[in-house]
């Protein structure tokens, strides 16, 4: 096996904890000695041992003189846990192959330097793009101090999200809806507009077949605090619910929602919620990723503000028609073609008749993994 093969194994095990490590990154580690994997591990949850610690514990004395493959630079500071770079050096690891450095200012090269100072041979950059793609949420949260945003919508082949009469259940198929619940389980927050709440009274929870789904924080964009205190997102107690309002929201409505158990977040003076302010506040609360399941108005507002990083569009093989039928992106609309939200890195996947199209928004800053040079060749 080559260096690249071992790093791919580290990336594979890192993904086991997808959706569980926030606000920490996904990290996998593999220890190899004499051509044999003697230890591997992955970070499972913030506040628990990091990937390197798990791998070192499995390897034991075999770590001495071995090579460590790790998907992100080992930390060098005392936080919720001790510095992994120190543990790696003390275990006698001879060589460390690191996919990419950690942009977190608390780390940012310090772990690499600690290893080199201890006499460990360090190589950085193997499969860096793959490692950055795996941690696109963490990297964007660190770089821009706001959550990574995935905008999801389901539409008919002619671009409608509901019939002219408002019937929208269900445009997409069962497998497509199951995929959405997996995303809800993985993302820290789920965002919807007040129009969706008033029209559908959704729960916005993760409903997985085995019942193990982790419910995201529910974020309702509601400038005038029109959410009914009896709405499911307020009353069901299944997850935190944050209602974003403006300073202009009627005080009695705000008080009623707070008394019913919702958390009120004031973002802007009005008339609309300041979405930039909202996302920065969510990031401060260590909400590192948000799944937007809004209607056409919220979707346009997020795109127009340049706050969407990735789009996932389920396209069902149905033609609905209707001049007044709603579409995934409404609002004022982009007036010129060169202003449109254009996607790059577009992929297509079939899901029981539906087509899932995903891509990154080109007129937003490119995700870090797209800006990295090609990875080094495996040895």
mmCIF file of C-alpha atoms in Angstrom:
data_model
loop_
_atom_site.group_PDB
_atom_site.id
_atom_site.type_symbol
_atom_site.label_atom_id
_atom_site.label_comp_id
_atom_site.label_asym_id
_atom_site.label_seq_id
_atom_site.Cartn_x
_atom_site.Cartn_y
_atom_site.Cartn_z
ATOM 1 C CA UNK A 1 0.000 0.000 0.000
ATOM 2 C CA UNK A 2 1.114 3.575 -0.695
ATOM 3 C CA UNK A 3 1.064 6.670 1.482
ATOM 4 C CA UNK A 4 -2.064 7.752 -0.403
ATOM 5 C CA UNK A 5 -3.783 4.424 0.399
ATOM 6 C CA UNK A 6 -3.163 4.866 4.100
ATOM 7 C CA UNK A 7 -4.346 8.479 3.990
ATOM 8 C CA UNK A 8 -7.552 7.393 2.236
ATOM 9 C CA UNK A 9 -8.121 4.958 5.089
ATOM 10 C CA UNK A 10 -7.670 7.829 7.555
ATOM 11 C CA UNK A 11 -10.214 9.879 5.597
ATOM 12 C CA UNK A 12 -12.602 6.929 5.562
ATOM 13 C CA UNK A 13 -12.551 6.421 9.332
ATOM 14 C CA UNK A 14 -12.798 10.183 9.968
ATOM 15 C CA UNK A 15 -16.169 10.187 8.182
ATOM 16 C CA UNK A 16 -17.607 7.747 10.749
ATOM 17 C CA UNK A 17 -18.318 10.730 13.007
ATOM 18 C CA UNK A 18 -19.966 12.927 10.378
ATOM 19 C CA UNK A 19 -22.392 15.287 12.086
ATOM 20 C CA UNK A 20 -21.154 14.447 15.596
ATOM 21 C CA UNK A 21 -17.958 16.437 16.197
ATOM 22 C CA UNK A 22 -19.200 20.035 15.898
ATOM 23 C CA UNK A 23 -17.690 22.515 16.513
ATOM 24 C CA UNK A 24 -14.600 20.359 16.010
ATOM 25 C CA UNK A 25 -13.477 18.995 12.639
ATOM 26 C CA UNK A 26 -13.683 15.422 11.414
ATOM 27 C CA UNK A 27 -10.285 13.791 11.895
ATOM 28 C CA UNK A 28 -9.005 10.300 11.209
ATOM 29 C CA UNK A 29 -5.613 8.790 12.055
ATOM 30 C CA UNK A 30 -3.848 5.608 10.967
ATOM 31 C CA UNK A 31 -0.550 4.280 12.361
ATOM 32 C CA UNK A 32 1.526 2.001 10.130
ATOM 33 C CA UNK A 33 4.608 -0.045 11.004
ATOM 34 C CA UNK A 34 6.452 -2.436 8.714
ATOM 35 C CA UNK A 35 3.703 -2.168 6.107
ATOM 36 C CA UNK A 36 0.918 -3.073 8.523
ATOM 37 C CA UNK A 37 -1.787 -0.919 10.152
ATOM 38 C CA UNK A 38 -1.227 -1.219 13.912
ATOM 39 C CA UNK A 39 -3.601 1.495 15.079
ATOM 40 C CA UNK A 40 -6.371 3.726 13.820
ATOM 41 C CA UNK A 41 -8.952 6.016 15.308
ATOM 42 C CA UNK A 42 -11.211 8.956 14.703
ATOM 43 C CA UNK A 43 -12.456 11.903 16.698
ATOM 44 C CA UNK A 44 -15.943 11.100 17.909
ATOM 45 C CA UNK A 45 -17.258 14.153 19.742
ATOM 46 C CA UNK A 46 -16.055 17.543 20.988
ATOM 47 C CA UNK A 47 -14.518 17.184 24.426
ATOM 48 C CA UNK A 48 -13.468 13.562 23.884
ATOM 49 C CA UNK A 49 -10.036 12.229 22.815
ATOM 50 C CA UNK A 50 -8.858 13.152 19.346
ATOM 51 C CA UNK A 51 -8.181 10.713 16.510
ATOM 52 C CA UNK A 52 -4.448 10.501 17.205
ATOM 53 C CA UNK A 53 -5.045 9.510 20.828
ATOM 54 C CA UNK A 54 -7.352 6.650 19.813
ATOM 55 C CA UNK A 55 -4.855 5.446 17.206
ATOM 56 C CA UNK A 56 -1.929 5.609 19.651
ATOM 57 C CA UNK A 57 -3.892 3.677 22.271
ATOM 58 C CA UNK A 58 -4.574 0.900 19.751
ATOM 59 C CA UNK A 59 -0.967 0.795 18.563
ATOM 60 C CA UNK A 60 0.609 0.814 22.005
ATOM 61 C CA UNK A 61 4.382 0.192 21.874
ATOM 62 C CA UNK A 62 4.130 -0.494 18.152
ATOM 63 C CA UNK A 63 3.776 3.272 17.621
ATOM 64 C CA UNK A 64 7.507 3.685 18.315
ATOM 65 C CA UNK A 65 9.277 4.096 15.001
ATOM 66 C CA UNK A 66 5.994 3.981 13.062
ATOM 67 C CA UNK A 67 4.390 6.367 10.557
ATOM 68 C CA UNK A 68 1.270 8.337 11.455
ATOM 69 C CA UNK A 69 -1.196 9.326 8.739
ATOM 70 C CA UNK A 70 -3.628 12.000 9.914
ATOM 71 C CA UNK A 71 -6.195 14.024 7.981
ATOM 72 C CA UNK A 72 -5.626 17.319 9.823
ATOM 73 C CA UNK A 73 -2.707 18.861 11.668
ATOM 74 C CA UNK A 74 -2.467 17.573 15.270
ATOM 75 C CA UNK A 75 -3.359 20.218 17.826
ATOM 76 C CA UNK A 76 -0.642 21.821 19.949
ATOM 77 C CA UNK A 77 -2.695 23.532 22.648
ATOM 78 C CA UNK A 78 -4.606 22.658 25.779
ATOM 79 C CA UNK A 79 -8.335 22.997 25.173
ATOM 80 C CA UNK A 80 -11.014 20.453 25.971
ATOM 81 C CA UNK A 81 -8.200 17.908 25.630
ATOM 82 C CA UNK A 82 -4.394 17.961 25.704
ATOM 83 C CA UNK A 83 -2.100 18.624 22.715
ATOM 84 C CA UNK A 84 -2.041 15.683 20.297
ATOM 85 C CA UNK A 85 1.279 16.726 18.737
ATOM 86 C CA UNK A 86 2.948 16.223 22.104
ATOM 87 C CA UNK A 87 1.328 12.793 22.536
ATOM 88 C CA UNK A 88 2.463 11.732 19.055
ATOM 89 C CA UNK A 89 6.042 12.800 19.718
ATOM 90 C CA UNK A 90 6.154 11.158 23.147
ATOM 91 C CA UNK A 91 4.876 7.888 21.652
ATOM 92 C CA UNK A 92 7.991 7.725 19.505
ATOM 93 C CA UNK A 93 6.340 8.118 16.105
ATOM 94 C CA UNK A 94 9.127 8.513 13.548
ATOM 95 C CA UNK A 95 7.201 10.073 10.641
ATOM 96 C CA UNK A 96 3.947 12.007 10.356
ATOM 97 C CA UNK A 97 2.091 12.424 7.060
ATOM 98 C CA UNK A 98 -0.512 15.180 7.426
ATOM 99 C CA UNK A 99 -3.145 15.887 4.783
ATOM 100 C CA UNK A 100 -3.489 19.588 5.587
ATOM 101 C CA UNK A 101 -2.648 22.198 8.182
ATOM 102 C CA UNK A 102 -5.374 23.411 10.533
ATOM 103 C CA UNK A 103 -6.507 27.020 9.858
ATOM 104 C CA UNK A 104 -7.735 27.386 13.444
ATOM 105 C CA UNK A 105 -5.528 30.155 14.916
ATOM 106 C CA UNK A 106 -5.037 28.009 18.020
ATOM 107 C CA UNK A 107 -3.261 25.425 15.849
ATOM 108 C CA UNK A 108 -2.235 26.912 12.440
ATOM 109 C CA UNK A 109 1.191 25.324 12.030
ATOM 110 C CA UNK A 110 1.991 25.043 15.719
ATOM 111 C CA UNK A 111 1.312 21.307 15.780
ATOM 112 C CA UNK A 112 3.551 20.729 12.759
ATOM 113 C CA UNK A 113 6.319 22.781 14.336
ATOM 114 C CA UNK A 114 5.993 20.925 17.656
ATOM 115 C CA UNK A 115 6.425 17.607 15.857
ATOM 116 C CA UNK A 116 9.472 18.810 13.920
ATOM 117 C CA UNK A 117 11.059 20.247 17.036
ATOM 118 C CA UNK A 118 10.666 16.812 18.629
ATOM 119 C CA UNK A 119 12.526 15.188 15.736
ATOM 120 C CA UNK A 120 9.508 13.756 13.913
ATOM 121 C CA UNK A 121 9.785 13.744 10.116
ATOM 122 C CA UNK A 122 6.729 15.674 8.870
ATOM 123 C CA UNK A 123 5.157 15.785 5.397
ATOM 124 C CA UNK A 124 2.117 17.959 4.648
ATOM 125 C CA UNK A 125 -0.265 18.057 1.665
ATOM 126 C CA UNK A 126 -1.092 14.474 0.747
ATOM 127 C CA UNK A 127 -4.749 14.331 -0.408
ATOM 128 C CA UNK A 128 -5.225 17.878 0.891
ATOM 129 C CA UNK A 129 -8.225 18.565 -1.356
ATOM 130 C CA UNK A 130 -10.035 15.449 -0.165
ATOM 131 C CA UNK A 131 -9.289 16.337 3.453
ATOM 132 C CA UNK A 132 -10.562 19.886 3.004
ATOM 133 C CA UNK A 133 -13.715 18.693 1.259
ATOM 134 C CA UNK A 134 -14.392 16.376 4.209
ATOM 135 C CA UNK A 135 -14.127 19.353 6.566
ATOM 136 C CA UNK A 136 -15.750 22.030 4.411
ATOM 137 C CA UNK A 137 -18.090 22.934 7.278
ATOM 138 C CA UNK A 138 -15.337 23.394 9.860
ATOM 139 C CA UNK A 139 -13.038 25.253 7.476
ATOM 140 C CA UNK A 140 -15.678 27.769 6.426
ATOM 141 C CA UNK A 141 -16.781 28.338 10.045
ATOM 142 C CA UNK A 142 -13.174 29.115 11.011
ATOM 143 C CA UNK A 143 -12.436 31.257 7.933
ATOM 144 C CA UNK A 144 -15.610 33.364 7.816
ATOM 145 C CA UNK A 145 -17.063 33.140 11.335
ATOM 146 C CA UNK A 146 -20.402 31.981 10.047
ATOM 147 C CA UNK A 147 -22.010 28.570 9.465
ATOM 148 C CA UNK A 148 -21.607 26.608 6.253
ATOM 149 C CA UNK A 149 -24.966 26.876 4.457
ATOM 150 C CA UNK A 150 -26.580 24.176 2.326
ATOM 151 C CA UNK A 151 -29.762 25.280 0.554
ATOM 152 C CA UNK A 152 -32.075 22.371 -0.229
ATOM 153 C CA UNK A 153 -35.236 22.359 -2.331
ATOM 154 C CA UNK A 154 -37.414 19.864 -4.184
ATOM 155 C CA UNK A 155 -39.120 20.843 -7.414
ATOM 156 C CA UNK A 156 -40.895 19.425 -10.421
ATOM 157 C CA UNK A 157 -39.233 19.177 -13.807
ATOM 158 C CA UNK A 158 -40.794 22.514 -14.745
ATOM 159 C CA UNK A 159 -39.429 24.228 -11.645
ATOM 160 C CA UNK A 160 -42.410 24.253 -9.281
ATOM 161 C CA UNK A 161 -42.277 23.475 -5.554
ATOM 162 C CA UNK A 162 -46.064 23.187 -5.258
ATOM 163 C CA UNK A 163 -49.135 23.175 -7.455
ATOM 164 C CA UNK A 164 -51.005 26.394 -8.157
ATOM 165 C CA UNK A 165 -53.404 25.316 -5.380
ATOM 166 C CA UNK A 166 -50.518 24.959 -2.915
ATOM 167 C CA UNK A 167 -50.284 21.146 -2.792
ATOM 168 C CA UNK A 168 -46.640 20.137 -2.242
ATOM 169 C CA UNK A 169 -46.765 16.686 -0.583
ATOM 170 C CA UNK A 170 -44.949 14.995 -1.987
ATOM 171 C CA UNK A 171 -43.109 16.309 -5.029
ATOM 172 C CA UNK A 172 -39.991 14.259 -4.355
ATOM 173 C CA UNK A 173 -39.863 10.517 -3.720
ATOM 174 C CA UNK A 174 -39.278 8.550 -0.545
ATOM 175 C CA UNK A 175 -35.540 8.094 -1.082
ATOM 176 C CA UNK A 176 -35.084 11.818 -1.650
ATOM 177 C CA UNK A 177 -36.950 12.624 1.551
ATOM 178 C CA UNK A 178 -34.834 10.094 3.437
ATOM 179 C CA UNK A 179 -31.704 11.890 2.212
ATOM 180 C CA UNK A 180 -33.015 15.160 3.653
ATOM 181 C CA UNK A 181 -33.466 13.548 7.065
ATOM 182 C CA UNK A 182 -29.853 12.353 6.936
ATOM 183 C CA UNK A 183 -28.784 15.960 6.351
ATOM 184 C CA UNK A 184 -30.947 17.154 9.221
ATOM 185 C CA UNK A 185 -29.171 14.601 11.396
ATOM 186 C CA UNK A 186 -25.745 15.885 10.284
ATOM 187 C CA UNK A 187 -26.279 19.663 10.276
ATOM 188 C CA UNK A 188 -26.200 21.755 13.453
ATOM 189 C CA UNK A 189 -29.155 23.916 12.458
ATOM 190 C CA UNK A 190 -32.125 23.931 10.100
ATOM 191 C CA UNK A 191 -33.546 27.224 8.851
ATOM 192 C CA UNK A 192 -37.029 28.006 7.582
ATOM 193 C CA UNK A 193 -39.003 31.185 6.994
ATOM 194 C CA UNK A 194 -42.200 32.240 8.692
ATOM 195 C CA UNK A 195 -44.154 31.469 5.513
ATOM 196 C CA UNK A 196 -43.214 27.792 5.772
ATOM 197 C CA UNK A 197 -44.197 27.682 9.436
ATOM 198 C CA UNK A 198 -47.582 29.284 8.791
ATOM 199 C CA UNK A 199 -48.327 27.131 5.752
ATOM 200 C CA UNK A 200 -47.096 23.717 6.922
ATOM 201 C CA UNK A 201 -46.557 23.831 10.718
ATOM 202 C CA UNK A 202 -43.478 21.584 10.282
ATOM 203 C CA UNK A 203 -41.524 19.839 13.028
ATOM 204 C CA UNK A 204 -38.150 20.273 11.274
ATOM 205 C CA UNK A 205 -36.696 17.219 13.013
ATOM 206 C CA UNK A 206 -34.494 14.337 11.845
ATOM 207 C CA UNK A 207 -36.582 11.210 11.448
ATOM 208 C CA UNK A 208 -34.280 8.299 10.635
ATOM 209 C CA UNK A 209 -35.572 4.734 10.230
ATOM 210 C CA UNK A 210 -33.748 3.472 13.325
ATOM 211 C CA UNK A 211 -34.924 6.362 15.481
ATOM 212 C CA UNK A 212 -31.385 7.577 16.234
ATOM 213 C CA UNK A 213 -31.559 10.921 14.473
ATOM 214 C CA UNK A 214 -30.091 13.991 16.186
ATOM 215 C CA UNK A 215 -32.443 16.939 15.831
ATOM 216 C CA UNK A 216 -30.870 20.190 14.637
ATOM 217 C CA UNK A 217 -31.456 23.572 16.228
ATOM 218 C CA UNK A 218 -34.522 25.036 14.499
ATOM 219 C CA UNK A 219 -34.033 28.586 13.243
ATOM 220 C CA UNK A 220 -37.126 30.477 12.123
ATOM 221 C CA UNK A 221 -36.636 33.725 10.196
ATOM 222 C CA UNK A 222 -39.624 35.745 11.370
ATOM 223 C CA UNK A 223 -39.073 39.497 11.320
ATOM 224 C CA UNK A 224 -42.424 40.374 12.932
ATOM 225 C CA UNK A 225 -42.647 37.434 15.385
ATOM 226 C CA UNK A 226 -45.700 35.954 13.655
ATOM 227 C CA UNK A 227 -44.882 32.369 14.650
ATOM 228 C CA UNK A 228 -47.896 31.019 16.584
ATOM 229 C CA UNK A 229 -46.941 30.117 20.176
ATOM 230 C CA UNK A 230 -48.759 26.823 19.537
ATOM 231 C CA UNK A 231 -46.627 25.890 16.508
ATOM 232 C CA UNK A 232 -44.878 22.510 16.623
ATOM 233 C CA UNK A 233 -41.435 24.073 16.558
ATOM 234 C CA UNK A 234 -42.326 25.965 19.732
ATOM 235 C CA UNK A 235 -44.348 23.377 21.590
ATOM 236 C CA UNK A 236 -43.010 19.890 20.814
ATOM 237 C CA UNK A 237 -39.833 20.192 22.914
ATOM 238 C CA UNK A 238 -37.866 18.017 20.480
ATOM 239 C CA UNK A 239 -35.093 20.556 19.860
ATOM 240 C CA UNK A 240 -34.028 24.119 20.541
ATOM 241 C CA UNK A 241 -35.976 26.660 18.529
ATOM 242 C CA UNK A 242 -34.477 30.061 17.776
ATOM 243 C CA UNK A 243 -36.802 32.663 16.313
ATOM 244 C CA UNK A 244 -34.961 35.495 14.578
ATOM 245 C CA UNK A 245 -36.872 38.778 14.739
ATOM 246 C CA UNK A 246 -36.089 42.443 14.201
ATOM 247 C CA UNK A 247 -36.192 45.256 16.727
ATOM 248 C CA UNK A 248 -39.472 46.276 15.079
ATOM 249 C CA UNK A 249 -41.263 43.054 16.071
ATOM 250 C CA UNK A 250 -44.273 43.710 18.345
ATOM 251 C CA UNK A 251 -43.196 43.274 21.961
ATOM 252 C CA UNK A 252 -46.301 41.306 22.943
ATOM 253 C CA UNK A 253 -45.692 38.692 20.252
ATOM 254 C CA UNK A 254 -42.034 38.381 21.192
ATOM 255 C CA UNK A 255 -42.954 37.938 24.862
ATOM 256 C CA UNK A 256 -45.569 35.294 24.046
ATOM 257 C CA UNK A 257 -43.053 33.261 22.064
ATOM 258 C CA UNK A 258 -40.410 33.547 24.779
ATOM 259 C CA UNK A 259 -42.909 32.461 27.422
ATOM 260 C CA UNK A 260 -43.850 29.479 25.253
ATOM 261 C CA UNK A 261 -40.218 28.331 25.247
ATOM 262 C CA UNK A 262 -38.696 29.758 22.071
ATOM 263 C CA UNK A 263 -35.361 31.548 22.131
ATOM 264 C CA UNK A 264 -35.563 35.030 20.630
ATOM 265 C CA UNK A 265 -32.657 36.359 18.613
ATOM 266 C CA UNK A 266 -32.886 39.972 17.514
ATOM 267 C CA UNK A 267 -31.078 40.565 14.222
ATOM 268 C CA UNK A 268 -31.431 44.049 12.747
ATOM 269 C CA UNK A 269 -33.798 46.941 13.127
ATOM 270 C CA UNK A 270 -36.072 45.909 10.289
ATOM 271 C CA UNK A 271 -38.075 45.616 8.251
ATOM 272 C CA UNK A 272 -36.294 42.326 7.431
ATOM 273 C CA UNK A 273 -34.049 40.125 9.533
ATOM 274 C CA UNK A 274 -30.382 40.915 8.943
ATOM 275 C CA UNK A 275 -29.269 37.515 7.675
ATOM 276 C CA UNK A 276 -25.569 38.303 7.914
ATOM 277 C CA UNK A 277 -25.951 39.318 11.552
ATOM 278 C CA UNK A 278 -28.057 36.225 12.214
ATOM 279 C CA UNK A 279 -25.489 33.825 10.783
ATOM 280 C CA UNK A 280 -22.605 35.418 12.639
ATOM 281 C CA UNK A 281 -24.528 35.115 15.899
ATOM 282 C CA UNK A 282 -25.295 31.463 15.171
ATOM 283 C CA UNK A 283 -21.593 30.873 14.525
ATOM 284 C CA UNK A 284 -20.755 32.504 17.843
ATOM 285 C CA UNK A 285 -23.066 29.925 19.439
ATOM 286 C CA UNK A 286 -20.965 27.187 17.758
ATOM 287 C CA UNK A 287 -23.642 26.365 15.189
ATOM 288 C CA UNK A 288 -21.219 25.555 12.376
ATOM 289 C CA UNK A 289 -23.627 24.366 9.669
ATOM 290 C CA UNK A 290 -27.157 25.289 8.603
ATOM 291 C CA UNK A 291 -29.524 23.448 6.267
ATOM 292 C CA UNK A 292 -31.910 25.940 4.658
ATOM 293 C CA UNK A 293 -35.340 24.488 3.936
ATOM 294 C CA UNK A 294 -37.126 27.712 3.207
ATOM 295 C CA UNK A 295 -39.589 28.852 0.618
ATOM 296 C CA UNK A 296 -38.768 30.924 -2.430
ATOM 297 C CA UNK A 297 -38.518 34.205 -0.518
ATOM 298 C CA UNK A 298 -35.995 33.046 2.082
ATOM 299 C CA UNK A 299 -34.032 31.112 -0.528
ATOM 300 C CA UNK A 300 -33.662 34.211 -2.696
ATOM 301 C CA UNK A 301 -32.727 36.384 0.271
ATOM 302 C CA UNK A 302 -29.973 33.970 1.313
ATOM 303 C CA UNK A 303 -28.631 33.707 -2.235
ATOM 304 C CA UNK A 304 -28.826 37.443 -2.860
ATOM 305 C CA UNK A 305 -26.877 38.081 0.363
ATOM 306 C CA UNK A 306 -24.139 35.668 -0.770
ATOM 307 C CA UNK A 307 -24.707 33.404 2.222
ATOM 308 C CA UNK A 308 -25.311 30.089 0.442
ATOM 309 C CA UNK A 309 -22.282 27.850 -0.047
ATOM 310 C CA UNK A 310 -23.863 24.758 -1.550
ATOM 311 C CA UNK A 311 -27.169 23.943 -3.246
ATOM 312 C CA UNK A 312 -28.955 20.586 -3.354
ATOM 313 C CA UNK A 313 -31.926 20.454 -5.697
ATOM 314 C CA UNK A 314 -34.167 17.402 -5.977
ATOM 315 C CA UNK A 315 -35.857 17.337 -9.388
ATOM 316 C CA UNK A 316 -38.909 15.075 -9.694
ATOM 317 C CA UNK A 317 -40.127 13.745 -13.086
ATOM 318 C CA UNK A 318 -43.401 15.671 -12.858
ATOM 319 C CA UNK A 319 -44.832 18.637 -14.737
ATOM 320 C CA UNK A 320 -47.109 20.832 -12.613
ATOM 321 C CA UNK A 321 -47.607 23.985 -14.650
ATOM 322 C CA UNK A 322 -49.495 26.939 -13.247
ATOM 323 C CA UNK A 323 -48.462 30.550 -13.726
ATOM 324 C CA UNK A 324 -48.931 31.242 -10.008
ATOM 325 C CA UNK A 325 -47.333 28.003 -8.748
ATOM 326 C CA UNK A 326 -44.412 28.720 -6.424
ATOM 327 C CA UNK A 327 -40.802 28.184 -7.436
ATOM 328 C CA UNK A 328 -37.678 27.462 -5.344
ATOM 329 C CA UNK A 329 -36.244 30.979 -5.712
ATOM 330 C CA UNK A 330 -38.588 33.967 -5.801
ATOM 331 C CA UNK A 331 -38.220 37.365 -4.144
ATOM 332 C CA UNK A 332 -37.126 40.199 -6.412
ATOM 333 C CA UNK A 333 -35.041 37.839 -8.506
ATOM 334 C CA UNK A 334 -31.680 38.614 -10.089
ATOM 335 C CA UNK A 335 -32.186 41.281 -12.737
ATOM 336 C CA UNK A 336 -29.165 40.454 -14.894
ATOM 337 C CA UNK A 337 -27.781 37.085 -15.933
ATOM 338 C CA UNK A 338 -24.301 37.986 -14.733
ATOM 339 C CA UNK A 339 -25.747 38.493 -11.232
ATOM 340 C CA UNK A 340 -27.303 35.017 -11.044
ATOM 341 C CA UNK A 341 -26.200 32.464 -8.479
ATOM 342 C CA UNK A 342 -24.183 30.107 -10.647
ATOM 343 C CA UNK A 343 -23.134 26.646 -9.489
ATOM 344 C CA UNK A 344 -19.815 24.923 -9.986
ATOM 345 C CA UNK A 345 -18.609 21.377 -9.290
ATOM 346 C CA UNK A 346 -22.097 20.229 -10.294
ATOM 347 C CA UNK A 347 -22.915 16.568 -9.693
ATOM 348 C CA UNK A 348 -26.023 14.525 -10.486
ATOM 349 C CA UNK A 349 -27.335 11.428 -8.739
ATOM 350 C CA UNK A 350 -30.437 9.373 -9.410
ATOM 351 C CA UNK A 351 -32.698 8.620 -6.438
ATOM 352 C CA UNK A 352 -35.669 6.351 -7.237
ATOM 353 C CA UNK A 353 -36.751 8.396 -10.227
ATOM 354 C CA UNK A 354 -35.737 11.788 -8.852
ATOM 355 C CA UNK A 355 -32.510 13.515 -9.811
ATOM 356 C CA UNK A 356 -30.408 15.142 -7.097
ATOM 357 C CA UNK A 357 -28.294 18.021 -8.409
ATOM 358 C CA UNK A 358 -25.671 19.492 -6.080
ATOM 359 C CA UNK A 359 -23.097 22.198 -6.583
ATOM 360 C CA UNK A 360 -21.204 25.029 -4.913
ATOM 361 C CA UNK A 361 -22.281 28.620 -5.428
ATOM 362 C CA UNK A 362 -19.734 30.175 -7.749
ATOM 363 C CA UNK A 363 -20.321 33.788 -6.791
ATOM 364 C CA UNK A 364 -19.646 33.012 -3.145
ATOM 365 C CA UNK A 365 -16.044 32.614 -2.026
ATOM 366 C CA UNK A 366 -14.798 29.242 -3.150
ATOM 367 C CA UNK A 367 -14.687 26.533 -0.480
ATOM 368 C CA UNK A 368 -11.133 25.998 0.695
ATOM 369 C CA UNK A 369 -10.864 22.563 -0.868
ATOM 370 C CA UNK A 370 -11.527 24.080 -4.300
ATOM 371 C CA UNK A 371 -8.711 26.602 -3.806
ATOM 372 C CA UNK A 372 -6.066 24.077 -2.806
ATOM 373 C CA UNK A 373 -3.494 22.848 -5.337
ATOM 374 C CA UNK A 374 -3.609 19.233 -6.466
ATOM 375 C CA UNK A 375 -2.511 16.724 -3.863
ATOM 376 C CA UNK A 376 0.927 15.179 -3.791
ATOM 377 C CA UNK A 377 1.384 11.834 -5.465
ATOM 378 C CA UNK A 378 1.323 8.809 -3.175
ATOM 379 C CA UNK A 379 4.571 6.990 -2.530
#
